[in-house]
mmCIF file of C-alpha atoms in Angstrom:
data_model
loop_
_atom_site.group_PDB
_atom_site.id
_atom_site.type_symbol
_atom_site.label_atom_id
_atom_site.label_comp_id
_atom_site.label_asym_id
_atom_site.label_seq_id
_atom_site.Cartn_x
_atom_site.Cartn_y
_atom_site.Cartn_z
ATOM 1 C CA UNK A 172 92.690 173.362 9.927
ATOM 2 C CA UNK A 173 90.388 172.560 12.829
ATOM 3 C CA UNK A 174 90.235 169.248 14.685
ATOM 4 C CA UNK A 175 86.954 168.595 16.459
ATOM 5 C CA UNK A 176 85.246 165.668 18.076
ATOM 6 C CA UNK A 177 82.582 164.366 15.748
ATOM 7 C CA UNK A 178 79.496 162.221 16.185
ATOM 8 C CA UNK A 179 78.346 160.458 13.007
ATOM 9 C CA UNK A 180 74.833 160.117 14.441
ATOM 10 C CA UNK A 181 74.278 163.878 14.285
ATOM 11 C CA UNK A 182 76.455 164.614 11.246
ATOM 12 C CA UNK A 183 74.833 166.089 8.164
ATOM 13 C CA UNK A 184 74.446 164.131 4.949
ATOM 14 C CA UNK A 185 77.009 166.458 3.366
ATOM 15 C CA UNK A 186 79.559 165.591 6.067
ATOM 16 C CA UNK A 187 79.048 161.869 5.524
ATOM 17 C CA UNK A 188 79.454 162.309 1.775
ATOM 18 C CA UNK A 189 82.614 164.354 2.280
ATOM 19 C CA UNK A 190 84.043 161.658 4.524
ATOM 20 C CA UNK A 191 83.339 159.005 1.892
ATOM 21 C CA UNK A 192 85.166 161.149 -0.676
ATOM 22 C CA UNK A 193 88.162 161.333 1.647
ATOM 23 C CA UNK A 194 88.050 157.566 2.221
ATOM 24 C CA UNK A 195 88.114 156.986 -1.532
ATOM 25 C CA UNK A 196 90.908 159.496 -2.097
ATOM 26 C CA UNK A 197 93.057 157.706 0.490
ATOM 27 C CA UNK A 198 92.191 154.293 -0.940
ATOM 28 C CA UNK A 199 93.050 155.344 -4.477
ATOM 29 C CA UNK A 200 96.557 156.143 -3.230
ATOM 30 C CA UNK A 201 97.074 153.228 -0.841
ATOM 31 C CA UNK A 202 94.853 150.450 -2.224
ATOM 32 C CA UNK A 203 94.202 151.377 -5.860
ATOM 33 C CA UNK A 204 92.797 147.955 -6.745
ATOM 34 C CA UNK A 205 90.168 147.997 -3.980
ATOM 35 C CA UNK A 206 86.598 148.986 -4.876
ATOM 36 C CA UNK A 207 85.588 152.511 -3.811
ATOM 37 C CA UNK A 208 83.170 153.058 -0.975
ATOM 38 C CA UNK A 209 79.561 153.970 -1.594
ATOM 39 C CA UNK A 210 77.619 156.366 0.596
ATOM 40 C CA UNK A 211 75.349 153.577 1.834
ATOM 41 C CA UNK A 212 74.825 153.067 5.579
ATOM 42 C CA UNK A 213 78.124 154.825 6.274
ATOM 43 C CA UNK A 214 76.580 156.670 9.209
ATOM 44 C CA UNK A 215 75.467 153.342 10.706
ATOM 45 C CA UNK A 216 78.835 151.764 9.993
ATOM 46 C CA UNK A 217 80.587 154.482 12.001
ATOM 47 C CA UNK A 218 78.043 154.866 14.792
ATOM 48 C CA UNK A 219 77.285 151.277 15.754
ATOM 49 C CA UNK A 220 79.731 149.293 17.900
ATOM 50 C CA UNK A 221 79.914 145.776 19.209
ATOM 51 C CA UNK A 222 78.705 145.072 22.761
ATOM 52 C CA UNK A 223 81.003 146.558 25.376
ATOM 53 C CA UNK A 224 82.875 148.749 22.894
ATOM 54 C CA UNK A 225 82.972 152.534 22.425
ATOM 55 C CA UNK A 226 84.231 154.564 19.500
ATOM 56 C CA UNK A 227 85.382 158.194 19.779
ATOM 57 C CA UNK A 228 85.863 160.108 16.536
ATOM 58 C CA UNK A 229 87.434 163.361 15.382
ATOM 59 C CA UNK A 230 87.496 165.041 11.979
ATOM 60 C CA UNK A 231 89.701 167.713 10.433
ATOM 61 C CA UNK A 232 87.973 170.508 8.534
ATOM 62 C CA UNK A 233 88.533 174.031 7.236
ATOM 63 C CA UNK A 234 88.546 176.415 10.193
ATOM 64 C CA UNK A 235 87.498 179.326 7.954
ATOM 65 C CA UNK A 236 83.929 178.052 7.733
ATOM 66 C CA UNK A 237 81.426 177.115 10.467
ATOM 67 C CA UNK A 238 81.636 173.627 11.930
ATOM 68 C CA UNK A 239 80.056 170.987 9.752
ATOM 69 C CA UNK A 240 79.828 173.168 6.649
ATOM 70 C CA UNK A 241 83.199 172.443 5.079
ATOM 71 C CA UNK A 242 84.994 169.483 3.599
ATOM 72 C CA UNK A 243 86.364 166.734 5.857
ATOM 73 C CA UNK A 244 90.077 166.445 5.124
ATOM 74 C CA UNK A 245 91.003 163.772 7.668
ATOM 75 C CA UNK A 246 89.408 161.462 10.177
ATOM 76 C CA UNK A 247 90.590 159.607 13.251
ATOM 77 C CA UNK A 248 88.760 157.313 15.605
ATOM 78 C CA UNK A 249 89.752 155.174 18.526
ATOM 79 C CA UNK A 250 87.761 152.083 19.406
ATOM 80 C CA UNK A 251 87.956 151.323 23.115
ATOM 81 C CA UNK A 252 87.619 147.617 23.788
ATOM 82 C CA UNK A 253 88.896 145.364 26.531
ATOM 83 C CA UNK A 254 92.218 146.752 27.687
ATOM 84 C CA UNK A 255 93.344 148.307 24.410
ATOM 85 C CA UNK A 256 92.377 151.214 22.178
ATOM 86 C CA UNK A 257 92.356 150.527 18.440
ATOM 87 C CA UNK A 258 93.328 153.485 16.273
ATOM 88 C CA UNK A 259 92.224 154.316 12.720
ATOM 89 C CA UNK A 260 93.554 157.366 10.871
ATOM 90 C CA UNK A 261 92.658 158.616 7.414
ATOM 91 C CA UNK A 262 94.278 161.670 5.765
ATOM 92 C CA UNK A 263 93.757 162.876 2.224
ATOM 93 C CA UNK A 264 96.916 162.127 0.182
ATOM 94 C CA UNK A 265 97.460 165.790 -0.768
ATOM 95 C CA UNK A 266 97.608 166.754 2.926
ATOM 96 C CA UNK A 267 100.049 164.111 4.089
ATOM 97 C CA UNK A 268 103.554 164.855 5.408
ATOM 98 C CA UNK A 269 102.382 168.075 7.032
ATOM 99 C CA UNK A 270 102.184 166.802 10.594
ATOM 100 C CA UNK A 271 98.439 166.261 10.510
ATOM 101 C CA UNK A 272 98.602 162.518 11.144
ATOM 102 C CA UNK A 273 100.960 163.072 14.045
ATOM 103 C CA UNK A 274 98.542 165.599 15.523
ATOM 104 C CA UNK A 275 95.645 163.161 15.217
ATOM 105 C CA UNK A 276 97.557 160.363 16.932
ATOM 106 C CA UNK A 277 98.233 162.808 19.739
ATOM 107 C CA UNK A 278 94.546 163.705 20.086
ATOM 108 C CA UNK A 279 93.516 160.056 20.251
ATOM 109 C CA UNK A 280 96.375 159.080 22.576
ATOM 110 C CA UNK A 281 95.474 161.795 25.063
ATOM 111 C CA UNK A 282 91.858 160.631 25.147
ATOM 112 C CA UNK A 283 92.961 157.014 25.616
ATOM 113 C CA UNK A 284 95.186 158.145 28.481
ATOM 114 C CA UNK A 285 92.320 160.003 30.129
ATOM 115 C CA UNK A 286 90.078 156.966 29.669
ATOM 116 C CA UNK A 287 92.612 154.840 31.570
ATOM 117 C CA UNK A 288 93.928 152.802 28.645
ATOM 118 C CA UNK A 289 97.620 151.897 28.610
ATOM 119 C CA UNK A 290 98.047 150.526 25.066
ATOM 120 C CA UNK A 291 97.014 151.523 21.563
ATOM 121 C CA UNK A 292 96.965 149.097 18.649
ATOM 122 C CA UNK A 293 96.751 149.914 14.972
ATOM 123 C CA UNK A 294 96.667 148.078 11.657
ATOM 124 C CA UNK A 295 99.036 149.305 8.978
ATOM 125 C CA UNK A 296 98.915 148.231 5.344
ATOM 126 C CA UNK A 297 102.140 146.966 3.816
ATOM 127 C CA UNK A 298 103.569 149.041 0.984
ATOM 128 C CA UNK A 299 102.015 152.288 2.244
ATOM 129 C CA UNK A 300 103.484 155.304 4.109
ATOM 130 C CA UNK A 301 101.673 154.142 7.252
ATOM 131 C CA UNK A 302 104.480 151.696 8.087
ATOM 132 C CA UNK A 303 107.208 154.333 8.408
ATOM 133 C CA UNK A 304 104.777 156.772 10.037
ATOM 134 C CA UNK A 305 103.764 154.515 12.929
ATOM 135 C CA UNK A 306 107.276 153.188 13.457
ATOM 136 C CA UNK A 307 108.559 156.770 13.687
ATOM 137 C CA UNK A 308 106.165 157.325 16.585
ATOM 138 C CA UNK A 309 107.420 154.298 18.491
ATOM 139 C CA UNK A 310 104.776 151.729 17.535
ATOM 140 C CA UNK A 311 106.203 148.208 17.642
ATOM 141 C CA UNK A 312 105.259 145.438 15.242
ATOM 142 C CA UNK A 313 103.463 142.570 16.969
ATOM 143 C CA UNK A 314 101.754 140.527 14.276
ATOM 144 C CA UNK A 315 101.778 140.056 10.509
ATOM 145 C CA UNK A 316 99.141 138.530 8.281
ATOM 146 C CA UNK A 317 98.721 138.300 4.537
ATOM 147 C CA UNK A 318 95.677 139.508 2.652
ATOM 148 C CA UNK A 319 94.588 137.348 -0.276
ATOM 149 C CA UNK A 320 91.902 138.144 -2.831
ATOM 150 C CA UNK A 321 89.713 135.759 -4.821
ATOM 151 C CA UNK A 322 88.232 136.931 -8.122
ATOM 152 C CA UNK A 323 84.984 135.037 -8.554
ATOM 153 C CA UNK A 324 85.090 135.304 -12.334
ATOM 154 C CA UNK A 325 88.243 133.156 -12.349
ATOM 155 C CA UNK A 326 86.910 130.404 -10.059
ATOM 156 C CA UNK A 327 86.959 126.846 -11.429
ATOM 157 C CA UNK A 328 83.427 125.985 -10.342
ATOM 158 C CA UNK A 329 83.686 122.341 -11.387
ATOM 159 C CA UNK A 330 86.710 121.796 -9.170
ATOM 160 C CA UNK A 331 85.034 123.817 -6.445
ATOM 161 C CA UNK A 332 82.017 121.524 -6.568
ATOM 162 C CA UNK A 333 84.229 118.524 -5.900
ATOM 163 C CA UNK A 334 85.773 120.347 -2.943
ATOM 164 C CA UNK A 335 82.341 121.242 -1.534
ATOM 165 C CA UNK A 336 81.331 117.578 -1.512
ATOM 166 C CA UNK A 337 84.682 116.318 -0.241
ATOM 167 C CA UNK A 338 83.795 116.188 3.431
ATOM 168 C CA UNK A 339 84.014 112.847 5.270
ATOM 169 C CA UNK A 340 80.906 110.902 6.181
ATOM 170 C CA UNK A 341 79.412 111.697 9.555
ATOM 171 C CA UNK A 342 79.191 115.428 8.850
ATOM 172 C CA UNK A 343 76.627 117.604 7.126
ATOM 173 C CA UNK A 344 76.959 121.132 5.842
ATOM 174 C CA UNK A 345 74.377 123.829 6.619
ATOM 175 C CA UNK A 346 74.018 127.300 5.122
ATOM 176 C CA UNK A 347 72.631 130.122 7.260
ATOM 177 C CA UNK A 348 72.349 133.562 5.627
ATOM 178 C CA UNK A 349 72.085 136.283 8.235
ATOM 179 C CA UNK A 350 73.648 134.292 11.064
ATOM 180 C CA UNK A 351 73.339 130.982 12.900
ATOM 181 C CA UNK A 352 69.933 129.983 14.279
ATOM 182 C CA UNK A 353 69.307 130.330 18.017
ATOM 183 C CA UNK A 354 69.365 126.559 18.390
ATOM 184 C CA UNK A 355 73.025 126.503 17.339
ATOM 185 C CA UNK A 356 74.262 129.661 19.057
ATOM 186 C CA UNK A 357 75.798 127.877 22.036
ATOM 187 C CA UNK A 358 77.596 125.283 19.921
ATOM 188 C CA UNK A 359 78.677 128.020 17.517
ATOM 189 C CA UNK A 360 80.087 130.089 20.383
ATOM 190 C CA UNK A 361 81.979 127.071 21.730
ATOM 191 C CA UNK A 362 83.729 126.627 18.381
ATOM 192 C CA UNK A 363 84.636 130.316 18.345
ATOM 193 C CA UNK A 364 85.999 130.105 21.888
ATOM 194 C CA UNK A 365 88.422 127.334 20.958
ATOM 195 C CA UNK A 366 89.825 129.335 18.064
ATOM 196 C CA UNK A 367 90.172 132.402 20.276
ATOM 197 C CA UNK A 368 92.398 130.421 22.615
ATOM 198 C CA UNK A 369 94.589 129.341 19.683
ATOM 199 C CA UNK A 370 95.301 132.868 18.401
ATOM 200 C CA UNK A 371 98.350 134.991 19.218
ATOM 201 C CA UNK A 372 97.393 138.259 17.541
ATOM 202 C CA UNK A 373 96.480 141.529 19.281
ATOM 203 C CA UNK A 374 92.719 140.930 19.239
ATOM 204 C CA UNK A 375 92.136 144.243 17.470
ATOM 205 C CA UNK A 376 88.829 142.728 16.354
ATOM 206 C CA UNK A 377 88.120 140.075 18.987
ATOM 207 C CA UNK A 378 85.668 137.254 18.403
ATOM 208 C CA UNK A 379 82.400 136.875 20.257
ATOM 209 C CA UNK A 380 82.588 133.555 22.067
ATOM 210 C CA UNK A 381 79.682 134.008 24.501
ATOM 211 C CA UNK A 382 76.260 133.051 23.080
ATOM 212 C CA UNK A 383 74.496 136.247 24.150
ATOM 213 C CA UNK A 384 77.340 138.490 23.023
ATOM 214 C CA UNK A 385 77.492 136.552 19.769
ATOM 215 C CA UNK A 386 73.791 137.196 19.169
ATOM 216 C CA UNK A 387 74.253 140.901 19.892
ATOM 217 C CA UNK A 388 77.327 141.050 17.666
ATOM 218 C CA UNK A 389 75.440 139.590 14.725
ATOM 219 C CA UNK A 390 72.675 142.140 15.290
ATOM 220 C CA UNK A 391 75.337 144.871 15.264
ATOM 221 C CA UNK A 392 76.712 143.621 11.947
ATOM 222 C CA UNK A 393 73.280 144.044 10.387
ATOM 223 C CA UNK A 394 72.923 147.535 11.871
ATOM 224 C CA UNK A 395 76.281 148.542 10.390
ATOM 225 C CA UNK A 396 75.259 147.399 6.921
ATOM 226 C CA UNK A 397 77.364 144.235 7.044
ATOM 227 C CA UNK A 398 75.382 141.242 5.818
ATOM 228 C CA UNK A 399 76.726 137.985 7.327
ATOM 229 C CA UNK A 400 76.653 134.603 5.635
ATOM 230 C CA UNK A 401 77.443 131.460 7.639
ATOM 231 C CA UNK A 402 78.273 127.894 6.546
ATOM 232 C CA UNK A 403 78.565 125.244 9.250
ATOM 233 C CA UNK A 404 79.807 121.685 9.389
ATOM 234 C CA UNK A 405 77.712 119.739 11.880
ATOM 235 C CA UNK A 406 79.001 116.543 13.469
ATOM 236 C CA UNK A 407 75.920 114.389 13.074
ATOM 237 C CA UNK A 408 76.573 112.010 15.975
ATOM 238 C CA UNK A 409 76.867 114.792 18.560
ATOM 239 C CA UNK A 410 75.083 117.696 16.876
ATOM 240 C CA UNK A 411 78.035 119.967 17.655
ATOM 241 C CA UNK A 412 79.524 122.571 15.336
ATOM 242 C CA UNK A 413 82.664 120.949 13.964
ATOM 243 C CA UNK A 414 83.554 123.814 11.658
ATOM 244 C CA UNK A 415 82.321 127.190 10.521
ATOM 245 C CA UNK A 416 83.139 129.868 7.995
ATOM 246 C CA UNK A 417 81.819 133.424 7.897
ATOM 247 C CA UNK A 418 81.709 135.939 5.058
ATOM 248 C CA UNK A 419 80.318 139.449 5.368
ATOM 249 C CA UNK A 420 79.141 141.550 2.419
ATOM 250 C CA UNK A 421 79.359 145.276 3.285
ATOM 251 C CA UNK A 422 76.760 147.672 1.919
ATOM 252 C CA UNK A 423 79.591 150.200 1.589
ATOM 253 C CA UNK A 424 81.481 148.088 -0.978
ATOM 254 C CA UNK A 425 79.248 145.164 -1.975
ATOM 255 C CA UNK A 426 81.506 144.161 -4.875
ATOM 256 C CA UNK A 427 84.091 142.816 -2.405
ATOM 257 C CA UNK A 428 83.177 140.660 0.574
ATOM 258 C CA UNK A 429 85.230 140.130 3.715
ATOM 259 C CA UNK A 430 86.063 136.673 4.982
ATOM 260 C CA UNK A 431 85.792 136.581 8.764
ATOM 261 C CA UNK A 432 86.523 133.437 10.770
ATOM 262 C CA UNK A 433 87.064 129.999 9.342
ATOM 263 C CA UNK A 434 87.352 127.527 12.193
ATOM 264 C CA UNK A 435 87.605 123.758 12.396
ATOM 265 C CA UNK A 436 87.400 122.431 15.948
ATOM 266 C CA UNK A 437 90.597 120.594 16.809
ATOM 267 C CA UNK A 438 89.113 117.112 17.222
ATOM 268 C CA UNK A 439 87.421 117.343 13.814
ATOM 269 C CA UNK A 440 90.451 118.332 11.762
ATOM 270 C CA UNK A 441 91.682 116.135 8.950
ATOM 271 C CA UNK A 442 88.243 115.338 7.485
ATOM 272 C CA UNK A 443 88.176 117.901 4.669
ATOM 273 C CA UNK A 444 85.894 120.282 6.561
ATOM 274 C CA UNK A 445 87.800 123.506 5.858
ATOM 275 C CA UNK A 446 87.808 123.022 2.079
ATOM 276 C CA UNK A 447 84.208 121.836 1.983
ATOM 277 C CA UNK A 448 82.686 124.705 3.955
ATOM 278 C CA UNK A 449 84.678 127.412 2.179
ATOM 279 C CA UNK A 450 83.814 125.971 -1.240
ATOM 280 C CA UNK A 451 80.125 125.708 -0.300
ATOM 281 C CA UNK A 452 80.221 129.338 0.857
ATOM 282 C CA UNK A 453 81.379 130.506 -2.567
ATOM 283 C CA UNK A 454 78.502 128.700 -4.267
ATOM 284 C CA UNK A 455 76.020 130.303 -1.893
ATOM 285 C CA UNK A 456 77.514 133.763 -2.402
ATOM 286 C CA UNK A 457 77.331 133.407 -6.170
ATOM 287 C CA UNK A 458 73.588 132.845 -5.853
ATOM 288 C CA UNK A 459 72.800 135.282 -3.014
ATOM 289 C CA UNK A 460 75.014 138.201 -4.128
ATOM 290 C CA UNK A 461 75.027 138.434 -7.939
ATOM 291 C CA UNK A 462 76.884 141.751 -7.781
ATOM 292 C CA UNK A 463 79.754 140.306 -5.782
ATOM 293 C CA UNK A 464 83.048 140.189 -7.668
ATOM 294 C CA UNK A 465 85.713 139.403 -5.075
ATOM 295 C CA UNK A 466 86.268 137.981 -1.587
ATOM 296 C CA UNK A 467 89.212 139.054 0.548
ATOM 297 C CA UNK A 468 90.695 137.176 3.472
ATOM 298 C CA UNK A 469 93.531 137.583 5.948
ATOM 299 C CA UNK A 470 95.699 134.779 7.305
ATOM 300 C CA UNK A 471 98.696 134.568 9.583
ATOM 301 C CA UNK A 472 101.819 133.696 7.642
ATOM 302 C CA UNK A 473 102.396 130.649 9.849
ATOM 303 C CA UNK A 474 98.909 129.291 9.133
ATOM 304 C CA UNK A 475 100.162 127.130 6.303
ATOM 305 C CA UNK A 476 97.145 124.815 6.185
ATOM 306 C CA UNK A 477 94.639 127.630 5.608
ATOM 307 C CA UNK A 478 96.930 129.374 3.119
ATOM 308 C CA UNK A 479 97.060 126.097 1.186
ATOM 309 C CA UNK A 480 93.257 125.756 1.202
ATOM 310 C CA UNK A 481 92.857 129.342 0.014
ATOM 311 C CA UNK A 482 95.335 128.758 -2.801
ATOM 312 C CA UNK A 483 93.370 125.684 -3.901
ATOM 313 C CA UNK A 484 90.204 127.811 -3.973
ATOM 314 C CA UNK A 485 91.933 130.356 -6.193
ATOM 315 C CA UNK A 486 92.928 133.120 -3.768
ATOM 316 C CA UNK A 487 95.940 135.206 -4.775
ATOM 317 C CA UNK A 488 98.225 136.788 -2.180
ATOM 318 C CA UNK A 489 97.906 140.555 -2.270
ATOM 319 C CA UNK A 490 99.930 142.290 0.443
ATOM 320 C CA UNK A 491 100.886 142.067 4.085
ATOM 321 C CA UNK A 492 98.915 143.635 6.919
ATOM 322 C CA UNK A 493 100.751 144.607 10.119
ATOM 323 C CA UNK A 494 99.466 145.039 13.655
ATOM 324 C CA UNK A 495 101.401 147.507 15.809
ATOM 325 C CA UNK A 496 101.145 148.418 19.465
ATOM 326 C CA UNK A 497 102.353 151.421 21.458
ATOM 327 C CA UNK A 498 102.359 152.522 25.063
ATOM 328 C CA UNK A 499 99.853 155.337 25.576
ATOM 329 C CA UNK A 500 101.967 157.277 28.066
ATOM 330 C CA UNK A 501 104.958 157.127 25.734
ATOM 331 C CA UNK A 502 102.856 158.438 22.865
ATOM 332 C CA UNK A 503 101.516 161.339 24.907
ATOM 333 C CA UNK A 504 105.002 162.274 26.093
ATOM 334 C CA UNK A 505 106.465 161.941 22.606
ATOM 335 C CA UNK A 506 103.806 163.988 20.830
ATOM 336 C CA UNK A 507 103.040 166.723 23.351
ATOM 337 C CA UNK A 508 106.262 168.766 23.148
ATOM 338 C CA UNK A 509 106.191 169.211 19.396
ATOM 339 C CA UNK A 510 102.552 170.310 19.434
ATOM 340 C CA UNK A 511 103.401 172.995 21.991
ATOM 341 C CA UNK A 512 106.354 174.438 20.058
#
């Protein structure tokens, strides 16, 4: 096996296809109910990053053939953002438990160390071998959230309609496919900033709360093949954004959308905004994305109010998602001796 640094921008179409096959093999073992990936804008998905972020990638391939001409058996990338590196590792199920994942963590940790980063974060899916793997390397659990999935074919649309119209007077709901208009960017960013201050997770996917960075982030979503849909609650007296909800439909698996932020600004809570904007979003998605079958969302276990809203909409709890963190120097010291034996 050969590990080499890999740039998706210059990768061949065959390499991209091989990577997608490996993604789907891993998903069939770890998330068998999730839709498989399609080879659609995968190169863009891997190459494009949010403003101020960098991604470094390696692949594992057969060392008996020239570089780029064999199958990709595993993939690791580290996203460098802020003061933390975020790790993603993917290994074909038939090649697990052979030390390959450990080797890839070592490769990424050494690069993070050389880049001056002191911490590495990673998401691990509950009920998969990733939990024991990362804990064996010294990663410590920092945050837990629950993924829930809504099957659109089971939605009670009549009840949903009542929820969509259940907002108090003094507010109006607006739908913005593709992202918020420029006229609302500043107010939109202010709402995002408040929610960012309320969170206690690791910020492995931090929000954009500056208007210019928010604009650039939305542009990046489009480049990556992630189509955003936005529903806003506007406080009519002030014209401010009182609440927002975001759903992204990926070109790579358009049957299942990803819920991003749902935020209600603190002073506007208690007026039915969260239910109304999320219900309105589902109606808009049904019209705009006829091929969409499911929406998935993640919520902190202590966020009881949003879990209750999601349950009323028809979401079903699926499994837990864990965020881990590790000290880079510790990882390098832990992994280096074994690799040199």
